[in-house]
Short mmCIF file of C-alpha atoms and ligand atoms in Angstrom, two decimals:
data_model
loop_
_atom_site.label_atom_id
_atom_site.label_comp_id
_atom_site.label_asym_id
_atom_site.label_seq_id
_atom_site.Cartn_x
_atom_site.Cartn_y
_atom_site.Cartn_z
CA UNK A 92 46.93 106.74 -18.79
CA UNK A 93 45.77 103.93 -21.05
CA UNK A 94 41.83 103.58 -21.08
CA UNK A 95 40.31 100.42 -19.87
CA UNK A 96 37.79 98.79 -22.58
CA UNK A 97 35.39 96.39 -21.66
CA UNK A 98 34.52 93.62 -23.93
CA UNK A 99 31.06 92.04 -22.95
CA UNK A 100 31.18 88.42 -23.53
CA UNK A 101 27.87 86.90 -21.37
CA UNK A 102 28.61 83.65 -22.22
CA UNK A 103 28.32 80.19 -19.60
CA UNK A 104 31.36 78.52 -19.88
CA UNK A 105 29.68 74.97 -20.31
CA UNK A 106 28.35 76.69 -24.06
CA UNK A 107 31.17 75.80 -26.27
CA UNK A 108 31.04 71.73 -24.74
CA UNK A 109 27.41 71.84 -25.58
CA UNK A 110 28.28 72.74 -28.72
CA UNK A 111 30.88 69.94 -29.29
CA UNK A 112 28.67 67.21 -27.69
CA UNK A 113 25.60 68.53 -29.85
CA UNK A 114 28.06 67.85 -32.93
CA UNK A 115 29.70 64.63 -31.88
CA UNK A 116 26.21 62.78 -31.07
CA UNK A 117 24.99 64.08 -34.74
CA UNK A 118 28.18 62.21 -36.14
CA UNK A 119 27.85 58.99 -34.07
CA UNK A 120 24.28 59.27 -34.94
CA UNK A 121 25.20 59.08 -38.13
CA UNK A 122 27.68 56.62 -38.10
CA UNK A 123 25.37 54.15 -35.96
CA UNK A 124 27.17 54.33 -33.20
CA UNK A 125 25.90 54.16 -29.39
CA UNK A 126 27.56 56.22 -26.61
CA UNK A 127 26.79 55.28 -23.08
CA UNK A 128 28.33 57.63 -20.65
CA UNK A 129 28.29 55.21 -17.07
CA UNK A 130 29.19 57.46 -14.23
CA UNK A 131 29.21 56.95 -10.14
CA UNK A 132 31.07 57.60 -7.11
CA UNK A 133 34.27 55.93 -6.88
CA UNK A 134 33.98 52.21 -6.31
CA UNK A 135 30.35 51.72 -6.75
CA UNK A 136 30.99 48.89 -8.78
CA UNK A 137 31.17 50.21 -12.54
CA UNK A 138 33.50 47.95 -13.77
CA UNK A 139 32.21 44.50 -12.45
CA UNK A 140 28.56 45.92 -13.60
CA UNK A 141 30.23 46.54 -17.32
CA UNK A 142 31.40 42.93 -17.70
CA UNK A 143 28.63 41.17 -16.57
CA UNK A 144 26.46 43.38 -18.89
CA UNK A 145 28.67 42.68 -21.72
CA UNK A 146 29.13 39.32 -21.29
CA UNK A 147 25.12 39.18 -21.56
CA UNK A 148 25.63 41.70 -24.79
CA UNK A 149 28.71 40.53 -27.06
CA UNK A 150 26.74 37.88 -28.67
CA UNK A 151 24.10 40.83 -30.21
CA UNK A 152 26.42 43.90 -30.43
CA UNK A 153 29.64 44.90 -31.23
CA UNK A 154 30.95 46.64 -27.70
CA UNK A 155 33.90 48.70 -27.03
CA UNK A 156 34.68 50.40 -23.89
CA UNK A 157 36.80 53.36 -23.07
CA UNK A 158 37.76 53.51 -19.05
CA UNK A 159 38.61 57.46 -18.13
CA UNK A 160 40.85 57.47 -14.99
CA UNK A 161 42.94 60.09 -13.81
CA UNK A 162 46.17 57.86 -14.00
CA UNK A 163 45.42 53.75 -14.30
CA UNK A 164 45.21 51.65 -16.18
CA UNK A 165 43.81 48.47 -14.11
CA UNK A 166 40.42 48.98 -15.16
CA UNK A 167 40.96 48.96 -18.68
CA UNK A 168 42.95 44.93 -18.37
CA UNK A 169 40.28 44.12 -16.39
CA UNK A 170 37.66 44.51 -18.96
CA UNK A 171 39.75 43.22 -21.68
CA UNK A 172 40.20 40.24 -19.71
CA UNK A 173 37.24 39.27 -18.37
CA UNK A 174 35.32 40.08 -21.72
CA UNK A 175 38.15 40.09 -24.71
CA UNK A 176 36.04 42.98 -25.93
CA UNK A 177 38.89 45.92 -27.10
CA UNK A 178 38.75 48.32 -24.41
CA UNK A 179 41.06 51.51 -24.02
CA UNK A 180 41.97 54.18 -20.89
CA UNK A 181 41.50 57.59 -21.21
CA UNK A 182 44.06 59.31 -19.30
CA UNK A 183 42.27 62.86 -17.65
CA UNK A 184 45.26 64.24 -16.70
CA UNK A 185 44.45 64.71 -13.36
CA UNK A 186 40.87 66.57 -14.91
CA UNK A 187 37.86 65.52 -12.31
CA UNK A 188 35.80 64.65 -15.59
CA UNK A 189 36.02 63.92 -19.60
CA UNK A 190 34.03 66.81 -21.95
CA UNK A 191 32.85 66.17 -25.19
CA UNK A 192 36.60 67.11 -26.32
CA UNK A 193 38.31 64.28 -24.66
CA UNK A 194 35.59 62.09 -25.73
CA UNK A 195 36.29 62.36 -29.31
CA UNK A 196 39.99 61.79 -28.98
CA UNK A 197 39.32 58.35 -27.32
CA UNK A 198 36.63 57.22 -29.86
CA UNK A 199 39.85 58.30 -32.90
CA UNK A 200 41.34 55.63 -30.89
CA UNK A 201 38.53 52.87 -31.74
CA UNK A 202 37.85 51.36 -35.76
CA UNK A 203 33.90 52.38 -35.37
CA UNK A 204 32.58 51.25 -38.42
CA UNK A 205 32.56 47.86 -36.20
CA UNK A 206 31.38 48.81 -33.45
CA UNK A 207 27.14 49.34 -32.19
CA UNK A 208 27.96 50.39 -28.85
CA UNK A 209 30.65 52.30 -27.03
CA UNK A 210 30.71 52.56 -23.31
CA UNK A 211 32.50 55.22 -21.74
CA UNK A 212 33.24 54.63 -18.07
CA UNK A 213 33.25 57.97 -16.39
CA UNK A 214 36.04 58.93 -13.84
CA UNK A 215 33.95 58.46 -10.51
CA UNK A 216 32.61 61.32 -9.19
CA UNK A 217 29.27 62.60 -8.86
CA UNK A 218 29.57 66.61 -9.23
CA UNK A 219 31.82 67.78 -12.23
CA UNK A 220 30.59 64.59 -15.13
CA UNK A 221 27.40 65.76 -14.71
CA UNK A 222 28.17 69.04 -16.16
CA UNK A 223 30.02 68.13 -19.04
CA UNK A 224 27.91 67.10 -22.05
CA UNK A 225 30.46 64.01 -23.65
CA UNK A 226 27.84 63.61 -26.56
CA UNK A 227 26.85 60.73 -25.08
CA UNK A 228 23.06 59.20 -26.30
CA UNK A 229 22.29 57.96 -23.22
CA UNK A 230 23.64 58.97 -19.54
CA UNK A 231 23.37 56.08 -16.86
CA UNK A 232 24.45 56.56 -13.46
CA UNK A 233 25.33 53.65 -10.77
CA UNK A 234 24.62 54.06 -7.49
CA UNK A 235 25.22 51.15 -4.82
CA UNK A 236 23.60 50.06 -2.07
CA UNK A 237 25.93 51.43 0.73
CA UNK A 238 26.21 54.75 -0.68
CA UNK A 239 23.09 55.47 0.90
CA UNK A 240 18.80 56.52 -0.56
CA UNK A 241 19.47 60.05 -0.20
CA UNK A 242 21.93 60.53 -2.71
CA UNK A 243 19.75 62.11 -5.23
CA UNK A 244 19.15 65.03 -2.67
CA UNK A 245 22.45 65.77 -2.61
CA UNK A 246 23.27 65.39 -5.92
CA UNK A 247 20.45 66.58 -7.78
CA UNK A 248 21.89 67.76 -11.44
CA UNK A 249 23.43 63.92 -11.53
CA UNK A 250 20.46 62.54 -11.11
CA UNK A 251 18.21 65.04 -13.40
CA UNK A 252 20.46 64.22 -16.40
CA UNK A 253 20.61 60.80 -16.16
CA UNK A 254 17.82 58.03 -18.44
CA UNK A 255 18.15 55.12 -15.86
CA UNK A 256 19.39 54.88 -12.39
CA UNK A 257 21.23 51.58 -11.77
CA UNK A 258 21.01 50.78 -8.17
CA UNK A 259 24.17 47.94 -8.07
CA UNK A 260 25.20 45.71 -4.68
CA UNK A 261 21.51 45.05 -3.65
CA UNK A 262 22.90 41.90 -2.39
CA UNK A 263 23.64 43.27 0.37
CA UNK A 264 20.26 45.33 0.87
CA UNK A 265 20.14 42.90 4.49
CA UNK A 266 23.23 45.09 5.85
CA UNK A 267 22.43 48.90 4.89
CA UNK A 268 19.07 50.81 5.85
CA UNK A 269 18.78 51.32 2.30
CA UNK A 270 15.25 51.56 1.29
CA UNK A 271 14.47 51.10 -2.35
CA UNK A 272 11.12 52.97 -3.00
CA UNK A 273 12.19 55.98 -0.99
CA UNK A 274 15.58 56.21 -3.06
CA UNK A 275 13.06 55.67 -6.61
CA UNK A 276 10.63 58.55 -5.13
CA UNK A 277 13.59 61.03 -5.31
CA UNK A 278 14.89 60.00 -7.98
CA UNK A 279 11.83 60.79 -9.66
CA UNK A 280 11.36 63.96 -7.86
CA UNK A 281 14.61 64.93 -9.65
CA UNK A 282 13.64 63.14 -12.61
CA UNK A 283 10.53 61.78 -13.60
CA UNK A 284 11.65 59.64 -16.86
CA UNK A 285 14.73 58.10 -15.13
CA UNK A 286 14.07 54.49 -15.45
CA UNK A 287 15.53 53.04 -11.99
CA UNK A 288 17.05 49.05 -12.64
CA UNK A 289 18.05 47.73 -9.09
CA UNK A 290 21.10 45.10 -9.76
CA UNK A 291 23.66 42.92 -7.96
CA UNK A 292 27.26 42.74 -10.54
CA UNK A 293 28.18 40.22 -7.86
CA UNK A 294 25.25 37.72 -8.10
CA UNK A 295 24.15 38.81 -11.37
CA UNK A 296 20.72 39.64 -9.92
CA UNK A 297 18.99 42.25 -12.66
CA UNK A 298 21.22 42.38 -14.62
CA UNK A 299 19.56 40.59 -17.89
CA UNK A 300 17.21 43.86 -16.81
CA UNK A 301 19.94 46.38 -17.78
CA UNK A 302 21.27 44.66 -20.52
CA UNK A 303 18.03 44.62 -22.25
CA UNK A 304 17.43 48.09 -21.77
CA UNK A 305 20.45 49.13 -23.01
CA UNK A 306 20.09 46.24 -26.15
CA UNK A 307 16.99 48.32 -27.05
CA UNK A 308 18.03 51.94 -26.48
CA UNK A 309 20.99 50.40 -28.72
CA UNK A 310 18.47 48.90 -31.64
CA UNK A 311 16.63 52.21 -31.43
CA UNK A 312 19.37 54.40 -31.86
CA UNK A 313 19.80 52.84 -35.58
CA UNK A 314 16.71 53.11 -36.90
CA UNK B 103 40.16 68.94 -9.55
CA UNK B 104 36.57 70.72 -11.18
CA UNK B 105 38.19 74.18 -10.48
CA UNK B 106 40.93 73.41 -12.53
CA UNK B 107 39.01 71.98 -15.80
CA UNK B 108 36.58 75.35 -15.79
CA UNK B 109 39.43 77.81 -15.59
CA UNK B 110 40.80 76.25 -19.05
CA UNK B 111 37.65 76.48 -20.33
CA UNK B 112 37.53 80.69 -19.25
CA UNK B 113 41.36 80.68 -20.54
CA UNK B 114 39.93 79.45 -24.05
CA UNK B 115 36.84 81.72 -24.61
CA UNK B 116 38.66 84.96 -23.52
CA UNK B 117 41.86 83.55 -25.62
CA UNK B 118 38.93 83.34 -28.63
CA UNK B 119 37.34 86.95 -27.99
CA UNK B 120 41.35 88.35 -27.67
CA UNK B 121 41.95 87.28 -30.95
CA UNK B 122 38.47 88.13 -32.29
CA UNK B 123 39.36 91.96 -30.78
CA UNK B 124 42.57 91.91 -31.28
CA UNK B 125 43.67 92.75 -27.78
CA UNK B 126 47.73 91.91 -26.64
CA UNK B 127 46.94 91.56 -23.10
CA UNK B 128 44.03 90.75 -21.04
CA UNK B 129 43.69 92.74 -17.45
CA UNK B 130 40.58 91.53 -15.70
CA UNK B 131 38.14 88.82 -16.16
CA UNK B 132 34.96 89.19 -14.51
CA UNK B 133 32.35 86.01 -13.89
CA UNK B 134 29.17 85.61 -12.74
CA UNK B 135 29.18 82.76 -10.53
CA UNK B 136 25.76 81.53 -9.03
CA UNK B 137 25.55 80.99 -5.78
CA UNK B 138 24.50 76.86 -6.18
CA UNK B 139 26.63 76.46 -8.88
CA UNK B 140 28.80 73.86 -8.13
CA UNK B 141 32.16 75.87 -8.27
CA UNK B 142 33.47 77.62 -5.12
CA UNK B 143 34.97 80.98 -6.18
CA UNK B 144 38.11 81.21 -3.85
CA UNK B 145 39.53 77.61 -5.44
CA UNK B 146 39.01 79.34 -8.98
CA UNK B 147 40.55 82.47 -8.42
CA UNK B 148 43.31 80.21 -6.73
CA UNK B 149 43.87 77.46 -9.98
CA UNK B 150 43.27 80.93 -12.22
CA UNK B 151 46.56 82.55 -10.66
CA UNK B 152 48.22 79.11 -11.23
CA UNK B 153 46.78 78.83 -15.45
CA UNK B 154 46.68 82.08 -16.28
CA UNK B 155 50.05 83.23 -15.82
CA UNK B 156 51.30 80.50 -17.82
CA UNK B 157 49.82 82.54 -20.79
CA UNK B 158 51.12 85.76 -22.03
CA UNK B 159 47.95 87.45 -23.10
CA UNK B 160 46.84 86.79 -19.07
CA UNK B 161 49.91 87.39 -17.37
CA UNK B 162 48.91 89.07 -13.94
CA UNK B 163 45.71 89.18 -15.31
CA UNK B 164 42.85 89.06 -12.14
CA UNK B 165 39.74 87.02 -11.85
CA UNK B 166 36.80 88.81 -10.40
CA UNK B 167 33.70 86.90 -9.22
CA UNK B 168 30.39 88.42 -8.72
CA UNK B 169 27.80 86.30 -6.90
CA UNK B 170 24.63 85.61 -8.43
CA UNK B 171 21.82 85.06 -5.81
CA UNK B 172 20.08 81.76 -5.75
CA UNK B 173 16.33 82.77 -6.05
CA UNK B 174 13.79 79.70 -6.97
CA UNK B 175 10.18 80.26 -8.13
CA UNK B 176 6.97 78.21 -6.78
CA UNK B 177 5.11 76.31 -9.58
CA UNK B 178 2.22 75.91 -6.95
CA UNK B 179 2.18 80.12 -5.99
CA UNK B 180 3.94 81.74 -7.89
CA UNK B 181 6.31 82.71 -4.60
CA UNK B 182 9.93 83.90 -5.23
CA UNK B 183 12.14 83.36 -2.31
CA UNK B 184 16.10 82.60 -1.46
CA UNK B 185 17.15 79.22 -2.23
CA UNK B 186 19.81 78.56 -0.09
CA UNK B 187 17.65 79.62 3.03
CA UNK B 188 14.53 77.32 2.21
CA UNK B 189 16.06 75.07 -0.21
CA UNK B 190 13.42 73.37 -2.46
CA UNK B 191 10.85 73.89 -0.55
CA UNK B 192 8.35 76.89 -0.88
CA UNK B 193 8.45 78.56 3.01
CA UNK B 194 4.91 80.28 1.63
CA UNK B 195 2.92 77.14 0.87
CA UNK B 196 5.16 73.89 1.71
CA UNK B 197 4.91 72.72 -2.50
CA UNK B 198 7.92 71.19 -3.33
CA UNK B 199 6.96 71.61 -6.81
CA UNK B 200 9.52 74.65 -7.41
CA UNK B 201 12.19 75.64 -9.91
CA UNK B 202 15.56 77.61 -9.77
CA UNK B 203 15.15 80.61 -11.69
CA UNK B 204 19.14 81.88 -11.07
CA UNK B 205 21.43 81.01 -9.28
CA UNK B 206 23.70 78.29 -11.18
CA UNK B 207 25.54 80.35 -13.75
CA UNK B 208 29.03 80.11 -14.51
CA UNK B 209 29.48 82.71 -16.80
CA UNK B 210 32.39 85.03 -18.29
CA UNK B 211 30.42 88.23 -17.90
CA UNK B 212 33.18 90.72 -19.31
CA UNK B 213 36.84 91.15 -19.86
CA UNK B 214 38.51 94.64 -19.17
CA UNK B 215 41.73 95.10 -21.44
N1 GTP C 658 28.71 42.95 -2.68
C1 GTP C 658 28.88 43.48 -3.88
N2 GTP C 658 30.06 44.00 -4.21
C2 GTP C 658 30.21 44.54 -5.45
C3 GTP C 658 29.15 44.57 -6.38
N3 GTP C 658 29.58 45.19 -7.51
C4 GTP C 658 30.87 45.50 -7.27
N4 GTP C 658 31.27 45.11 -6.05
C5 GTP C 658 32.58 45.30 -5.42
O1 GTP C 658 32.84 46.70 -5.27
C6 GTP C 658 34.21 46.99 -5.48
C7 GTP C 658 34.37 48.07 -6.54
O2 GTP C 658 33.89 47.56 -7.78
P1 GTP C 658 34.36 48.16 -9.18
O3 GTP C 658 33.56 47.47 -10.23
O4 GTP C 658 35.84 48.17 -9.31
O5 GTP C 658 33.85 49.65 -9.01
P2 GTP C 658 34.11 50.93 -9.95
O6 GTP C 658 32.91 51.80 -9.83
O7 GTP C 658 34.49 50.50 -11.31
O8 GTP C 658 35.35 51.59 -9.22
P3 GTP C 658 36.27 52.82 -9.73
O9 GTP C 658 36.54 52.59 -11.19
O10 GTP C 658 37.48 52.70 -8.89
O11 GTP C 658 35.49 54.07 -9.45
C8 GTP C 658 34.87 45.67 -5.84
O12 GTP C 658 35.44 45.12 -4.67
C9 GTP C 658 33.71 44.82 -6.34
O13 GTP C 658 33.94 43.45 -6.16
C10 GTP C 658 27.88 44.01 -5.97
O14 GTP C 658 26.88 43.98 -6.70
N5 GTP C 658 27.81 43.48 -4.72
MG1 MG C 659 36.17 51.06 -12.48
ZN1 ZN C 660 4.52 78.23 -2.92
#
């Protein structure tokens, strides 16, 4: 009988995407280029959050953004649309989440030698993005109003790799027992540099807040 | 599905060490999967059966799992206890000032060809 050899490997499987997003961030480094990597649960409001900020932005920066679905295209139009900023879908093939892999393909897809700042809207979902590295420079996360405060309990690594917490739909703060300074204590329990913006998309309400965060995370990233 | 998306990421590495070892055909594939990881071990042997016989170097090749205890450490007294019993929480002296010390790997371990 044929002997069985064993090959010791000992490797996590998330090494060789590290490895890729360590690379890609060096390059859009160089280049000049910023990466934001927005993710959320489904329908938190990432879209309507990404034109309003834009609209506030486009004046200072070049913007493009790249919308990962698992089969759509809506979101994409809708940016174009409302923002005529070029903006492209990333098609996951029914993947729960883009690595640094997919990432790269999309950006082929964009002339970045105009462009200061690419935002990559995440397919929503709060588990599997936060695992893949997409070489991003800065992770944000959106988390609404009627999602609930306790969501960074039960989705800690999301919230421990993420530089601000966007906490969209506080217009309707009246309707939810949401409470704010709870939500910001675990966030920070989680993650003690997360920078926590509270915003409406609909009313506009903080968002000048975001936009200038992200203007000078954007400025910095050039130097 | 997340499943799904780390099984082509196993198929890859162990396609990369074949070739490295020069090995035809591939008969087991063990992991060490953590026990808070986020990945639940009967879906991956499950999308693994579906993937892997797609390729001929894994054809009827099997997926083993070993289970990695979650064990977190205290910051506040030094305490090592179970995670998924007490959570974040240190059952010795209440700090919640704690950190996992294993538990989350997803990690090819070996292959057996
Ligand atoms: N009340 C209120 N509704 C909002 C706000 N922001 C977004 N919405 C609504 O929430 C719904 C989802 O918003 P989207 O921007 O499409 O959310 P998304 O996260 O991009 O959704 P997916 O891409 O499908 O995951 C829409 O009906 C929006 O009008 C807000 O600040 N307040
Ligand atoms: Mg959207
Ligand atoms: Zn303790």
């Amino acid at each position: 009988m044929e002997a069985v050899k064993v090959i010791e490997i000992k490797k996590s499987v998330f090494a060789e995407n590290e490895q890729d997003a360590n690379q890609l961030r060096k390059e859009l480094k160089g280049k000049g280029v910023f990466l934001l990597n927005l993710m959320s649960s489904p329908g938190s409001g990432k879209t309507t959050t990404l034109i309003q900020t834009i609209n506030r932005l486009k004046e200072h920066l070049n913007i493009a953004v790249m919308e990962a679905d698992i089969d759509s295209d809506v979101d994409a139009i809708r940016i174009k649309e409302a923002t005529g900023i070029p903006s492209i879908q990333l098609h996951t093939g029914g993947m729960c989440h883009l690595d640094a892999e997919m990432t790269r393909q999309g950006l082929d897809n964009l002339e970045l030698q105009n462009i200061d700042l690419v935002i990559l809207e995440n397919v929503g979902n709060l588990v599997c993005p936060a695992e893949f590295d997409t070489g991003a420079a800065c992770n944000a996360m959106l988390l609404s109003v009627p999602e609930g405060h306790d969501k960074p309990l039960k989705y800690p690594l999301m919230f421990s790799i993420c530089d601000v917490v966007v906490v969209n739909k506080m217009d309707v703060l009246p309707y939810f027992d949401f409470d704010l300074e709870q939500c910001k204590e675990w966030i920070h329990m989680r993650n003690p540099k997360a920078e926590v913006i509270p915003i409406s998309a609909k009313t506009g309400e903080g968002v000048d807040a975001f936009a200038a965060w992200l203007l000078q995370k954007v400025n910095n990233w050039k130097l | 599905m997340h499943e799904l998306g780390i099984v082509f990421y196993i198929i890859r590495d162990v396609k990369k060490v074949a070739e490295e070892h020069r090995v035809p055909l591939v008969k087991t594939v063990v992991m060490n999967i953590g026990e808070v990881s986020t990945v639940v071990p009967e879906y991956l042997t499950d999308c693994w059966r579906w993937a892997a016989d797609k390729e001929d170097l894994l054809r009827g090749c099997e997926l083993k799992c070993n289970i990695i205890k979650a064990v977190t450490t205290c910051n506040a007294c030094g305490a090592e206890y179970a995670t998924v019993e007490h959570g974040r929480k240190c059952p010795l002296c209440g700090s919640e000032d704690t950190v996992l010390k294993c538990g989350n790997e997803v990690e090819i371990k070996e292959i057996e060809v």
